[in-house]
């Protein structure tokens, strides 16, 4: 074999062997950087805001009776009316989920005497997702009117977050690039390319909302609801290569 061909075959074998070792070990090679390049790491954060389009509220029934069976039966009867009101309001079955059913004894405490059971308390709570926020106030009123005596929330959210997060991602990346350009210009360099992008996670931050007042259910108008807006944030760590 000619020397040139022998060297070519050896180089090819070494290349394939190196590739096989890399695949078997499942390693990812580090990004190649030019010998005359400078790495710059930039952290950037950006936000996107939207009015929420879904709300979650927790509603339940608490009953008390002298014996456990009566307490639980009364609770079931009352809770059935509450669930029927939720269905009548147009809430889909998939948006109603039981959060907990509890039965606990009630005690009387006296000095120098063991605790004595005086009765039982039963509770049943459901989490309800409302996809038409305009109806939320009247749904809350209907729940209380049909027997719900425990209401918490609402909490607001954005159903489809990805398009909103993409907006924040683009803004964060643009901010990082502008900052890299500034550093490069100050050093008499220019940005050659992006070496890596690391997204450290996003967060949904709802604006403060008023608590639901059960006393309001006795009035004619629906409970006022102010959904405000939610803020989705994205944090990026971007590594740039700078050079002449």
XYZ file of N, CA and C in Angstrom:
732
model
N 0.861 -1.202 0.000
C 0.000 0.000 0.000
C 0.892 1.245 0.000
N 0.548 2.204 -0.816
C 1.328 3.424 -0.878
C 1.279 4.154 0.464
N 2.321 4.894 0.815
C 2.340 5.614 2.101
C 1.167 6.561 2.263
N 0.800 7.258 1.179
C -0.301 8.225 1.292
C -1.602 7.524 1.596
N -1.833 6.379 0.896
C -3.056 5.641 1.144
C -3.053 5.039 2.535
N -1.840 4.579 2.970
C -1.748 3.985 4.306
C -2.106 5.026 5.375
N -1.619 6.231 5.207
C -1.930 7.306 6.168
C -3.415 7.655 6.130
N -4.030 7.661 4.945
C -5.460 7.966 4.813
C -6.299 6.909 5.503
N -5.926 5.611 5.313
C -6.683 4.529 5.946
C -6.566 4.604 7.448
N -5.363 4.924 7.945
C -5.161 5.035 9.386
C -5.971 6.181 9.962
N -6.004 7.302 9.275
C -6.771 8.452 9.751
C -8.255 8.141 9.773
N -8.722 7.415 8.710
C -10.149 7.057 8.659
C -10.505 6.109 9.785
N -9.656 5.126 10.049
C -9.919 4.172 11.130
C -9.951 4.878 12.463
N -9.034 5.779 12.675
C -9.011 6.527 13.945
C -10.265 7.380 14.090
N -10.724 7.976 12.994
C -11.921 8.828 13.048
C -13.135 8.005 13.406
N -13.296 6.829 12.742
C -14.443 5.973 13.037
C -14.350 5.417 14.439
N -13.159 5.066 14.890
C -13.001 4.560 16.248
C -13.358 5.607 17.265
N -12.937 6.845 17.013
C -13.278 7.936 17.931
C -14.775 8.167 17.971
N -15.437 8.092 16.800
C -16.886 8.269 16.735
C -17.591 7.171 17.494
N -17.146 5.909 17.333
C -17.774 4.788 18.025
C -17.649 4.947 19.524
N -16.460 5.344 20.002
C -16.269 5.548 21.438
C -17.186 6.636 21.946
N -17.361 7.702 21.152
C -18.223 8.794 21.580
C -19.665 8.343 21.691
N -20.140 7.548 20.724
C -21.522 7.067 20.737
C -21.743 6.099 21.887
N -20.776 5.164 22.097
C -20.935 4.185 23.158
C -20.993 4.843 24.526
N -20.169 5.862 24.728
C -20.144 6.542 26.020
C -21.266 7.543 26.170
N -21.965 7.824 25.065
C -23.064 8.794 25.050
C -22.607 10.144 25.586
N -21.461 10.604 25.112
C -20.932 11.890 25.530
C -21.234 12.929 24.472
N -21.362 14.158 24.923
C -21.601 15.271 24.013
C -20.353 16.130 24.010
N -19.683 16.285 22.875
C -18.451 17.075 22.850
C -18.729 18.530 23.173
N -17.765 19.166 23.817
C -17.903 20.583 24.145
C -17.882 21.397 22.865
N -18.601 22.516 22.821
C -18.612 23.352 21.626
C -17.206 23.814 21.280
N -16.866 23.699 20.017
C -15.532 24.103 19.588
C -15.432 25.619 19.588
N -14.344 26.133 20.142
C -14.101 27.567 20.191
C -12.790 27.846 19.479
N -12.777 28.883 18.668
C -11.564 29.238 17.952
C -10.468 29.606 18.942
N -9.225 29.361 18.537
C -8.105 29.657 19.424
C -8.007 31.143 19.734
N -8.491 31.982 18.837
C -8.412 33.427 19.057
C -9.741 33.992 19.561
N -10.660 33.128 19.959
C -11.973 33.575 20.408
C -12.035 33.794 21.913
N -13.021 34.582 22.338
C -13.271 34.850 23.759
C -14.708 34.488 24.069
N -14.911 33.722 25.132
C -16.258 33.346 25.527
C -16.843 34.373 26.480
N -18.085 34.739 26.239
C -18.808 35.689 27.085
C -20.132 35.059 27.501
N -20.377 34.960 28.797
C -21.638 34.414 29.318
C -22.529 35.562 29.779
N -23.747 35.591 29.259
C -24.695 36.669 29.564
C -25.977 36.066 30.124
N -26.444 36.601 31.244
C -27.731 36.209 31.822
C -28.761 37.271 31.477
N -29.930 36.827 31.007
C -30.977 37.771 30.619
C -32.331 37.234 31.061
N -33.185 38.141 31.487
C -34.531 37.788 31.936
C -35.537 38.698 31.243
N -36.664 38.115 30.843
C -37.706 38.898 30.184
C -39.073 38.366 30.602
N -40.089 39.214 30.472
C -41.439 38.860 30.880
C -42.423 39.078 29.746
N -43.503 38.328 29.788
C -44.641 38.526 28.878
C -45.900 38.524 29.736
N -46.816 39.407 29.467
C -48.017 39.575 30.284
C -49.270 39.268 29.471
N -50.192 38.597 30.111
C -51.475 38.290 29.494
C -52.569 38.299 30.551
N -53.774 38.626 30.123
C -54.928 38.471 31.007
C -55.216 36.980 31.140
N -55.422 36.474 32.343
C -55.689 35.034 32.504
C -56.997 34.652 31.843
N -57.070 33.393 31.389
C -58.296 32.929 30.736
C -58.929 31.738 31.449
N -58.324 31.263 32.542
C -58.949 30.220 33.350
C -58.784 30.575 34.826
N -59.693 30.055 35.640
C -59.635 30.285 37.086
C -59.963 28.985 37.803
N -59.342 28.788 38.943
C -59.602 27.607 39.769
C -60.109 28.055 41.124
N -61.191 27.448 41.562
C -61.769 27.771 42.856
C -62.027 26.483 43.609
N -61.854 26.531 44.906
C -62.121 25.378 45.766
C -63.411 25.641 46.525
N -64.348 24.702 46.452
C -65.641 24.846 47.131
C -65.976 23.553 47.850
N -66.588 23.693 49.011
C -66.909 22.494 49.764
C -68.020 22.699 50.767
N -68.368 21.606 51.428
C -69.440 21.599 52.419
C -68.887 21.009 53.718
N -69.150 21.672 54.818
C -68.788 21.182 56.143
C -70.072 21.006 56.949
N -70.288 19.810 57.484
C -71.487 19.536 58.293
C -71.073 18.899 59.614
N -71.935 19.070 60.623
C -71.699 18.486 61.943
C -72.952 17.779 62.426
N -72.747 16.664 63.100
C -73.863 15.888 63.653
C -73.366 15.107 64.864
N -74.326 14.566 65.611
C -73.972 13.844 66.839
C -73.249 12.541 66.545
N -73.573 11.881 65.409
C -72.894 10.627 65.076
C -72.290 10.737 63.681
N -71.315 9.879 63.427
C -70.545 9.951 62.193
C -71.406 9.702 60.959
N -72.290 8.731 61.025
C -73.118 8.385 59.869
C -73.994 9.551 59.445
N -74.618 10.218 60.429
C -75.486 11.353 60.114
C -74.686 12.510 59.525
N -73.537 12.768 60.098
C -72.712 13.873 59.604
C -72.314 13.637 58.154
N -71.915 12.417 57.831
C -71.489 12.107 56.473
C -72.660 12.095 55.509
N -73.814 11.588 55.941
C -74.991 11.545 55.069
C -75.494 12.959 54.768
N -75.553 13.796 55.783
C -75.992 15.173 55.562
C -75.029 15.905 54.625
N -73.745 15.628 54.797
C -72.751 16.265 53.944
C -72.934 15.828 52.488
N -73.185 14.525 52.283
C -73.369 14.012 50.924
C -74.585 14.644 50.252
N -75.684 14.796 51.008
C -76.895 15.405 50.443
C -76.638 16.848 50.030
N -75.963 17.577 50.899
C -75.694 18.985 50.605
C -74.689 19.141 49.475
N -73.689 18.268 49.452
C -72.662 18.356 48.418
C -73.224 17.992 47.049
N -74.205 17.098 47.006
C -74.844 16.740 45.732
C -75.489 17.961 45.096
N -76.078 18.818 45.905
C -76.696 20.047 45.384
C -75.636 21.007 44.857
N -74.515 21.073 45.557
C -73.439 21.953 45.113
C -72.887 21.475 43.764
N -72.654 20.177 43.627
C -72.133 19.638 42.368
C -73.139 19.835 41.244
N -74.433 19.690 41.547
C -75.465 19.919 40.531
C -75.448 21.367 40.066
N -75.195 22.301 40.987
C -75.114 23.712 40.613
C -73.903 23.969 39.721
N -72.810 23.260 39.998
C -71.616 23.395 39.157
C -71.910 22.901 37.742
N -72.581 21.767 37.632
C -72.944 21.229 36.320
C -73.903 22.176 35.590
N -74.877 22.715 36.333
C -75.862 23.620 35.721
C -75.209 24.892 35.203
N -74.079 25.267 35.784
C -73.384 26.476 35.338
C -72.592 26.235 34.060
N -72.590 24.996 33.566
C -71.907 24.694 32.315
C -70.464 24.252 32.475
N -70.060 23.926 33.700
C -68.694 23.448 33.927
C -68.599 21.982 33.508
N -67.612 21.664 32.689
C -67.452 20.303 32.189
C -67.022 19.359 33.313
N -67.361 18.080 33.140
C -67.034 17.083 34.160
C -65.526 16.990 34.407
N -64.746 17.139 33.351
C -63.297 17.049 33.505
C -62.723 18.197 34.322
N -63.489 19.258 34.508
C -63.019 20.428 35.246
C -63.468 20.427 36.697
N -64.012 19.322 37.162
C -64.438 19.196 38.559
C -63.717 17.994 39.154
N -62.956 18.221 40.203
C -62.171 17.143 40.809
C -62.287 17.202 42.331
N -62.626 16.057 42.920
C -62.711 15.988 44.378
C -61.325 16.170 44.978
N -61.224 17.119 45.914
C -59.936 17.405 46.548
C -59.778 16.672 47.867
N -60.900 16.319 48.506
C -60.778 15.619 49.779
C -62.120 15.415 50.452
N -62.273 14.245 51.091
C -63.445 13.932 51.912
C -62.907 13.570 53.296
N -63.383 14.283 54.316
C -62.849 14.074 55.667
C -63.980 13.916 56.673
N -63.730 13.075 57.664
C -64.653 12.873 58.781
C -63.831 12.859 60.060
N -64.110 13.802 60.950
C -63.306 13.942 62.164
C -64.197 14.083 63.398
N -63.821 13.430 64.490
C -64.583 13.592 65.742
C -64.330 14.965 66.361
N -65.320 15.469 67.058
C -65.209 16.727 67.792
C -65.126 16.397 69.286
N -64.238 17.050 69.988
C -63.987 16.704 71.383
C -64.367 17.845 72.329
N -64.717 17.441 73.549
C -64.874 18.399 74.641
C -63.765 18.120 75.641
N -63.081 19.172 76.032
C -61.956 19.024 76.950
C -62.316 19.622 78.311
N -62.042 18.872 79.343
C -62.287 19.322 80.715
C -61.065 18.986 81.556
N -60.849 19.793 82.564
C -59.682 19.604 83.412
C -59.763 18.274 84.166
N -58.643 17.567 84.134
C -58.502 16.287 84.842
C -59.443 15.201 84.315
N -59.874 15.343 83.060
C -60.745 14.340 82.445
C -60.251 14.052 81.029
N -60.419 12.815 80.600
C -60.030 12.508 79.213
C -60.963 13.204 78.231
N -60.476 13.517 77.032
C -61.335 14.159 76.020
C -62.554 13.292 75.715
N -63.698 13.948 75.576
C -64.952 13.246 75.284
C -65.455 13.663 73.911
N -65.854 12.680 73.084
C -66.387 12.971 71.753
C -67.792 13.542 71.892
N -67.990 14.723 71.317
C -69.309 15.369 71.380
C -70.053 15.289 70.046
N -69.382 14.879 68.994
C -70.019 14.810 67.685
C -68.979 14.589 66.602
N -69.419 14.723 65.363
C -68.524 14.489 64.222
C -68.696 15.591 63.186
N -67.594 15.900 62.528
C -67.594 16.906 61.456
C -67.173 16.241 60.155
N -67.995 16.410 59.137
C -67.704 15.859 57.808
C -67.478 17.006 56.830
N -66.546 16.815 55.926
C -66.272 17.837 54.906
C -65.982 17.176 53.567
N -66.368 17.858 52.526
C -66.136 17.398 51.157
C -65.799 18.617 50.322
N -64.657 18.569 49.606
C -64.183 19.722 48.855
C -63.884 19.324 47.420
N -64.250 20.190 46.483
C -63.935 19.970 45.072
C -63.170 21.174 44.529
N -62.272 20.904 43.594
C -61.587 21.962 42.856
C -62.278 22.121 41.504
N -62.658 23.334 41.199
C -63.408 23.614 39.978
C -62.594 24.547 39.087
N -62.417 24.141 37.836
C -61.749 24.991 36.855
C -62.810 25.678 36.001
N -62.793 26.994 36.004
C -63.758 27.787 35.239
C -63.039 28.361 34.027
N -63.515 28.018 32.840
C -62.855 28.448 31.605
C -63.503 29.681 30.983
N -64.564 30.169 31.588
C -65.177 31.426 31.171
C -65.199 32.325 32.407
N -64.169 33.145 32.536
C -64.010 33.951 33.747
C -65.166 34.917 33.940
N -65.824 35.309 32.853
C -66.959 36.222 32.975
C -68.087 35.614 33.810
N -68.142 34.276 33.869
C -69.195 33.606 34.637
C -68.777 33.289 36.077
N -67.534 33.585 36.431
C -67.001 33.136 37.715
C -67.773 33.687 38.907
N -68.105 34.956 38.881
C -68.826 35.558 39.997
C -70.154 34.888 40.273
N -70.928 34.642 39.225
C -72.241 34.007 39.408
C -72.114 32.540 39.782
N -71.049 31.888 39.315
C -70.834 30.499 39.722
C -70.551 30.429 41.216
N -69.732 31.345 41.723
C -69.449 31.375 43.155
C -70.724 31.627 43.964
N -71.525 32.550 43.491
C -72.783 32.836 44.188
C -73.700 31.621 44.197
N -73.753 30.911 43.055
C -74.619 29.729 42.962
C -74.138 28.630 43.902
N -72.831 28.479 44.059
C -72.301 27.459 44.961
C -72.731 27.718 46.398
N -72.608 28.954 46.829
C -72.994 29.291 48.205
C -74.504 29.166 48.386
N -75.267 29.591 47.380
C -76.727 29.536 47.482
C -77.234 28.098 47.582
N -76.471 27.139 47.052
C -76.927 25.743 47.079
C -76.296 24.931 48.203
N -75.541 25.603 49.080
C -75.069 24.882 50.267
C -73.582 24.878 50.527
N -72.767 25.395 49.618
C -71.322 25.445 49.876
C -71.057 26.460 50.983
N -70.431 26.010 52.055
C -70.099 26.925 53.152
C -68.591 27.039 53.362
N -67.834 26.574 52.360
C -66.383 26.699 52.391
C -65.907 26.986 50.976
N -65.420 28.206 50.743
C -64.994 28.625 49.411
C -63.617 29.269 49.522
N -62.692 28.847 48.676
C -61.350 29.425 48.644
C -60.953 29.737 47.208
N -60.264 30.845 47.040
C -59.810 31.265 45.719
C -60.533 32.524 45.287
N -60.555 32.774 44.006
C -60.017 31.950 42.913
C -58.523 32.208 42.684
N -57.894 31.295 41.962
C -56.538 31.508 41.447
C -56.623 31.503 39.931
N -55.932 32.464 39.320
C -56.014 32.647 37.870
C -54.771 32.113 37.170
N -54.968 31.662 35.926
C -53.852 31.110 35.167
C -54.108 31.302 33.673
N -53.085 31.003 32.890
C -53.174 31.055 31.429
C -53.180 29.622 30.922
N -54.181 29.269 30.151
C -54.346 27.890 29.719
C -53.224 27.455 28.782
N -52.973 28.219 27.734
C -51.916 27.900 26.768
C -50.726 28.821 27.035
N -49.738 28.319 27.762
C -48.619 29.153 28.196
C -47.507 29.265 27.156
N -47.322 28.236 26.333
C -46.146 28.198 25.467
C -46.019 29.414 24.535
N -47.100 29.847 23.850
C -46.940 31.035 22.998
C -46.513 32.269 23.786
N -47.001 32.396 24.998
C -46.628 33.540 25.839
C -45.173 33.404 26.276
N -44.766 32.193 26.654
C -43.373 31.970 27.038
C -42.432 32.204 25.860
N -42.864 31.833 24.650
C -42.033 32.073 23.472
C -41.782 33.571 23.274
N -42.794 34.366 23.558
C -42.621 35.818 23.474
C -41.559 36.294 24.465
N -41.611 35.772 25.667
C -40.613 36.132 26.682
C -39.229 35.616 26.290
N -39.172 34.415 25.698
C -37.882 33.855 25.275
C -37.225 34.737 24.213
N -38.026 35.171 23.237
C -37.466 36.028 22.184
C -36.952 37.339 22.768
N -37.707 37.905 23.701
C -37.288 39.160 24.321
C -36.016 38.975 25.136
N -35.908 37.855 25.856
C -34.710 37.591 26.657
C -33.497 37.378 25.760
N -33.692 36.652 24.656
C -32.583 36.407 23.736
C -32.121 37.699 23.080
N -33.079 38.557 22.718
C -32.733 39.848 22.123
C -31.968 40.707 23.126
N -32.383 40.661 24.388
C -31.692 41.425 25.429
C -30.264 40.908 25.612
N -30.103 39.576 25.599
C -28.772 38.998 25.755
C -27.863 39.379 24.578
N -28.406 39.347 23.379
C -27.607 39.677 22.186
C -27.161 41.142 22.219
N -28.042 42.038 22.607
C -27.683 43.457 22.674
C -26.598 43.683 23.719
N -26.698 42.951 24.838
C -25.688 43.097 25.877
C -24.343 42.551 25.401
N -24.374 41.433 24.656
C -23.137 40.873 24.109
C -22.507 41.827 23.100
N -23.341 42.462 22.273
C -22.827 43.434 21.305
C -22.148 44.601 22.014
N -22.719 45.024 23.130
C -22.139 46.133 23.893
C -20.760 45.759 24.427
N -20.660 44.548 25.037
C -19.372 44.101 25.552
C -18.350 43.953 24.423
N -18.777 43.383 23.326
C -17.865 43.181 22.197
C -17.344 44.510 21.678
N -18.242 45.492 21.541
C -17.836 46.803 21.042
C -16.844 47.462 22.001
N -17.100 47.306 23.313
C -16.195 47.902 24.293
C -14.804 47.280 24.239
N -14.728 46.022 23.814
C -13.451 45.309 23.735
C -12.825 45.381 22.347
N -13.494 46.074 21.435
C -12.984 46.145 20.076
C -13.142 44.847 19.320
N -14.161 44.074 19.697
C -14.423 42.791 19.059
C -15.818 42.790 18.442
N -16.218 41.652 17.912
C -17.585 41.491 17.442
C -18.082 40.099 17.850
N -19.400 39.944 17.876
C -19.998 38.659 18.236
C -19.938 37.737 17.031
N -19.239 36.618 17.210
C -19.136 35.660 16.111
C -20.355 34.754 16.037
N -20.743 34.205 17.185
C -21.842 33.245 17.188
C -22.288 32.985 18.628
N -23.410 32.307 18.744
C -23.873 31.818 20.040
C -23.345 30.398 20.222
N -22.691 30.157 21.340
C -22.135 28.836 21.632
C -23.178 27.951 22.305
N -23.933 28.491 23.254
C -24.944 27.689 23.958
C -26.007 28.603 24.546
N -27.193 28.018 24.756
C -28.304 28.709 25.405
C -28.867 27.784 26.471
N -28.987 28.294 27.672
C -29.528 27.507 28.781
C -30.709 28.259 29.370
N -31.881 27.606 29.324
C -33.089 28.204 29.914
C -33.267 27.633 31.318
N -33.219 28.498 32.306
C -33.258 28.040 33.688
C -34.677 27.896 34.219
N -35.675 28.229 33.428
C -37.053 28.009 33.878
C -37.849 29.285 33.871
N -39.170 29.111 33.754
C -40.083 30.252 33.754
C -40.981 30.224 34.952
N -41.615 31.336 35.238
C -42.510 31.429 36.391
C -43.750 32.204 36.000
N -44.858 31.796 36.564
C -46.122 32.488 36.355
C -46.465 33.241 37.627
N -46.556 34.549 37.528
C -46.798 35.385 38.697
C -48.135 36.091 38.525
N -49.181 35.655 39.244
C -50.463 36.349 39.147
C -50.442 37.635 39.938
N -51.171 38.619 39.467
C -51.349 39.842 40.222
C -52.290 39.577 41.391
N -52.198 40.385 42.483
C -53.104 40.186 43.623
C -54.561 40.318 43.209
N -55.415 39.464 43.796
C -56.838 39.477 43.498
C -57.617 39.511 44.796
N -58.837 40.051 44.798
C -59.619 40.111 46.024
C -60.152 38.742 46.420
N -60.240 38.487 47.718
C -60.809 37.243 48.210
C -62.321 37.267 48.038
N -62.879 36.093 47.829
C -64.320 35.958 47.668
C -65.024 36.130 49.009
N -66.030 36.949 49.045
C -66.788 37.193 50.272
C -68.092 36.411 50.242
N -68.286 35.494 51.208
C -69.493 34.681 51.242
C -70.717 35.516 51.574
N -70.507 36.623 52.286
C -71.644 37.478 52.618
C -72.239 38.114 51.382
N -71.451 38.220 50.320
C -71.907 38.838 49.082
C -73.010 38.021 48.405
N -73.107 36.740 48.684
C -74.065 35.886 47.992
C -75.506 36.289 48.242
N -75.743 37.046 49.299
C -77.102 37.446 49.620
C -77.569 38.626 48.772
N -76.664 39.288 48.060
C -77.038 40.436 47.244
C -77.522 39.988 45.875
N -78.084 40.944 45.132
C -78.641 40.618 43.826
C -77.556 40.527 42.749
N -76.573 41.431 42.793
C -75.560 41.432 41.747
C -74.543 40.336 42.010
N -73.876 39.928 40.928
C -72.886 38.859 41.051
C -71.654 39.372 41.777
N -70.952 38.461 42.407
C -69.715 38.822 43.085
C -68.721 39.393 42.083
N -68.190 40.592 42.342
C -67.225 41.177 41.402
C -65.914 40.401 41.410
N -65.385 40.145 40.225
C -64.136 39.416 40.066
C -63.190 40.259 39.216
N -61.970 40.427 39.696
C -60.952 41.191 38.962
C -59.774 40.278 38.639
N -59.723 39.700 37.445
C -58.659 38.746 37.118
C -57.280 39.374 36.954
N -57.225 40.678 36.662
C -55.917 41.309 36.487
C -55.148 40.698 35.330
N -53.855 40.483 35.520
C -53.039 39.857 34.481
C -51.985 38.965 35.130
N -51.535 37.982 34.369
C -50.468 37.086 34.821
C -49.177 37.428 34.089
N -48.085 37.260 34.768
C -46.771 37.546 34.203
C -45.995 36.241 34.090
N -45.563 35.904 32.876
C -44.717 34.736 32.645
C -43.297 35.227 32.379
N -42.341 34.702 33.116
C -40.958 35.141 32.968
C -40.064 33.991 32.525
N -39.007 34.341 31.811
C -38.029 33.371 31.324
C -36.635 33.899 31.631
N -35.761 33.013 32.121
C -34.370 33.359 32.396
C -33.465 32.557 31.463
N -32.575 33.238 30.780
C -31.647 32.593 29.855
C -30.207 32.878 30.263
N -29.369 31.864 30.114
C -27.922 32.025 30.185
C -27.372 31.728 28.793
N -26.828 32.730 28.139
C -26.375 32.592 26.754
C -24.865 32.804 26.711
N -24.168 31.870 26.082
C -22.724 31.962 25.920
C -22.420 32.373 24.477
N -21.693 33.489 24.316
C -21.329 33.998 23.000
C -19.829 33.813 22.789
N -19.455 33.709 21.527
C -18.035 33.727 21.173
C -17.733 35.077 20.544
N -16.766 35.762 21.110
C -16.338 37.060 20.585
C -14.996 36.879 19.890
N -14.767 37.717 18.893
C -13.488 37.660 18.196
C -13.264 38.894 17.355
N -12.120 38.947 16.727
C -11.760 40.079 15.875
C -12.612 40.089 14.617
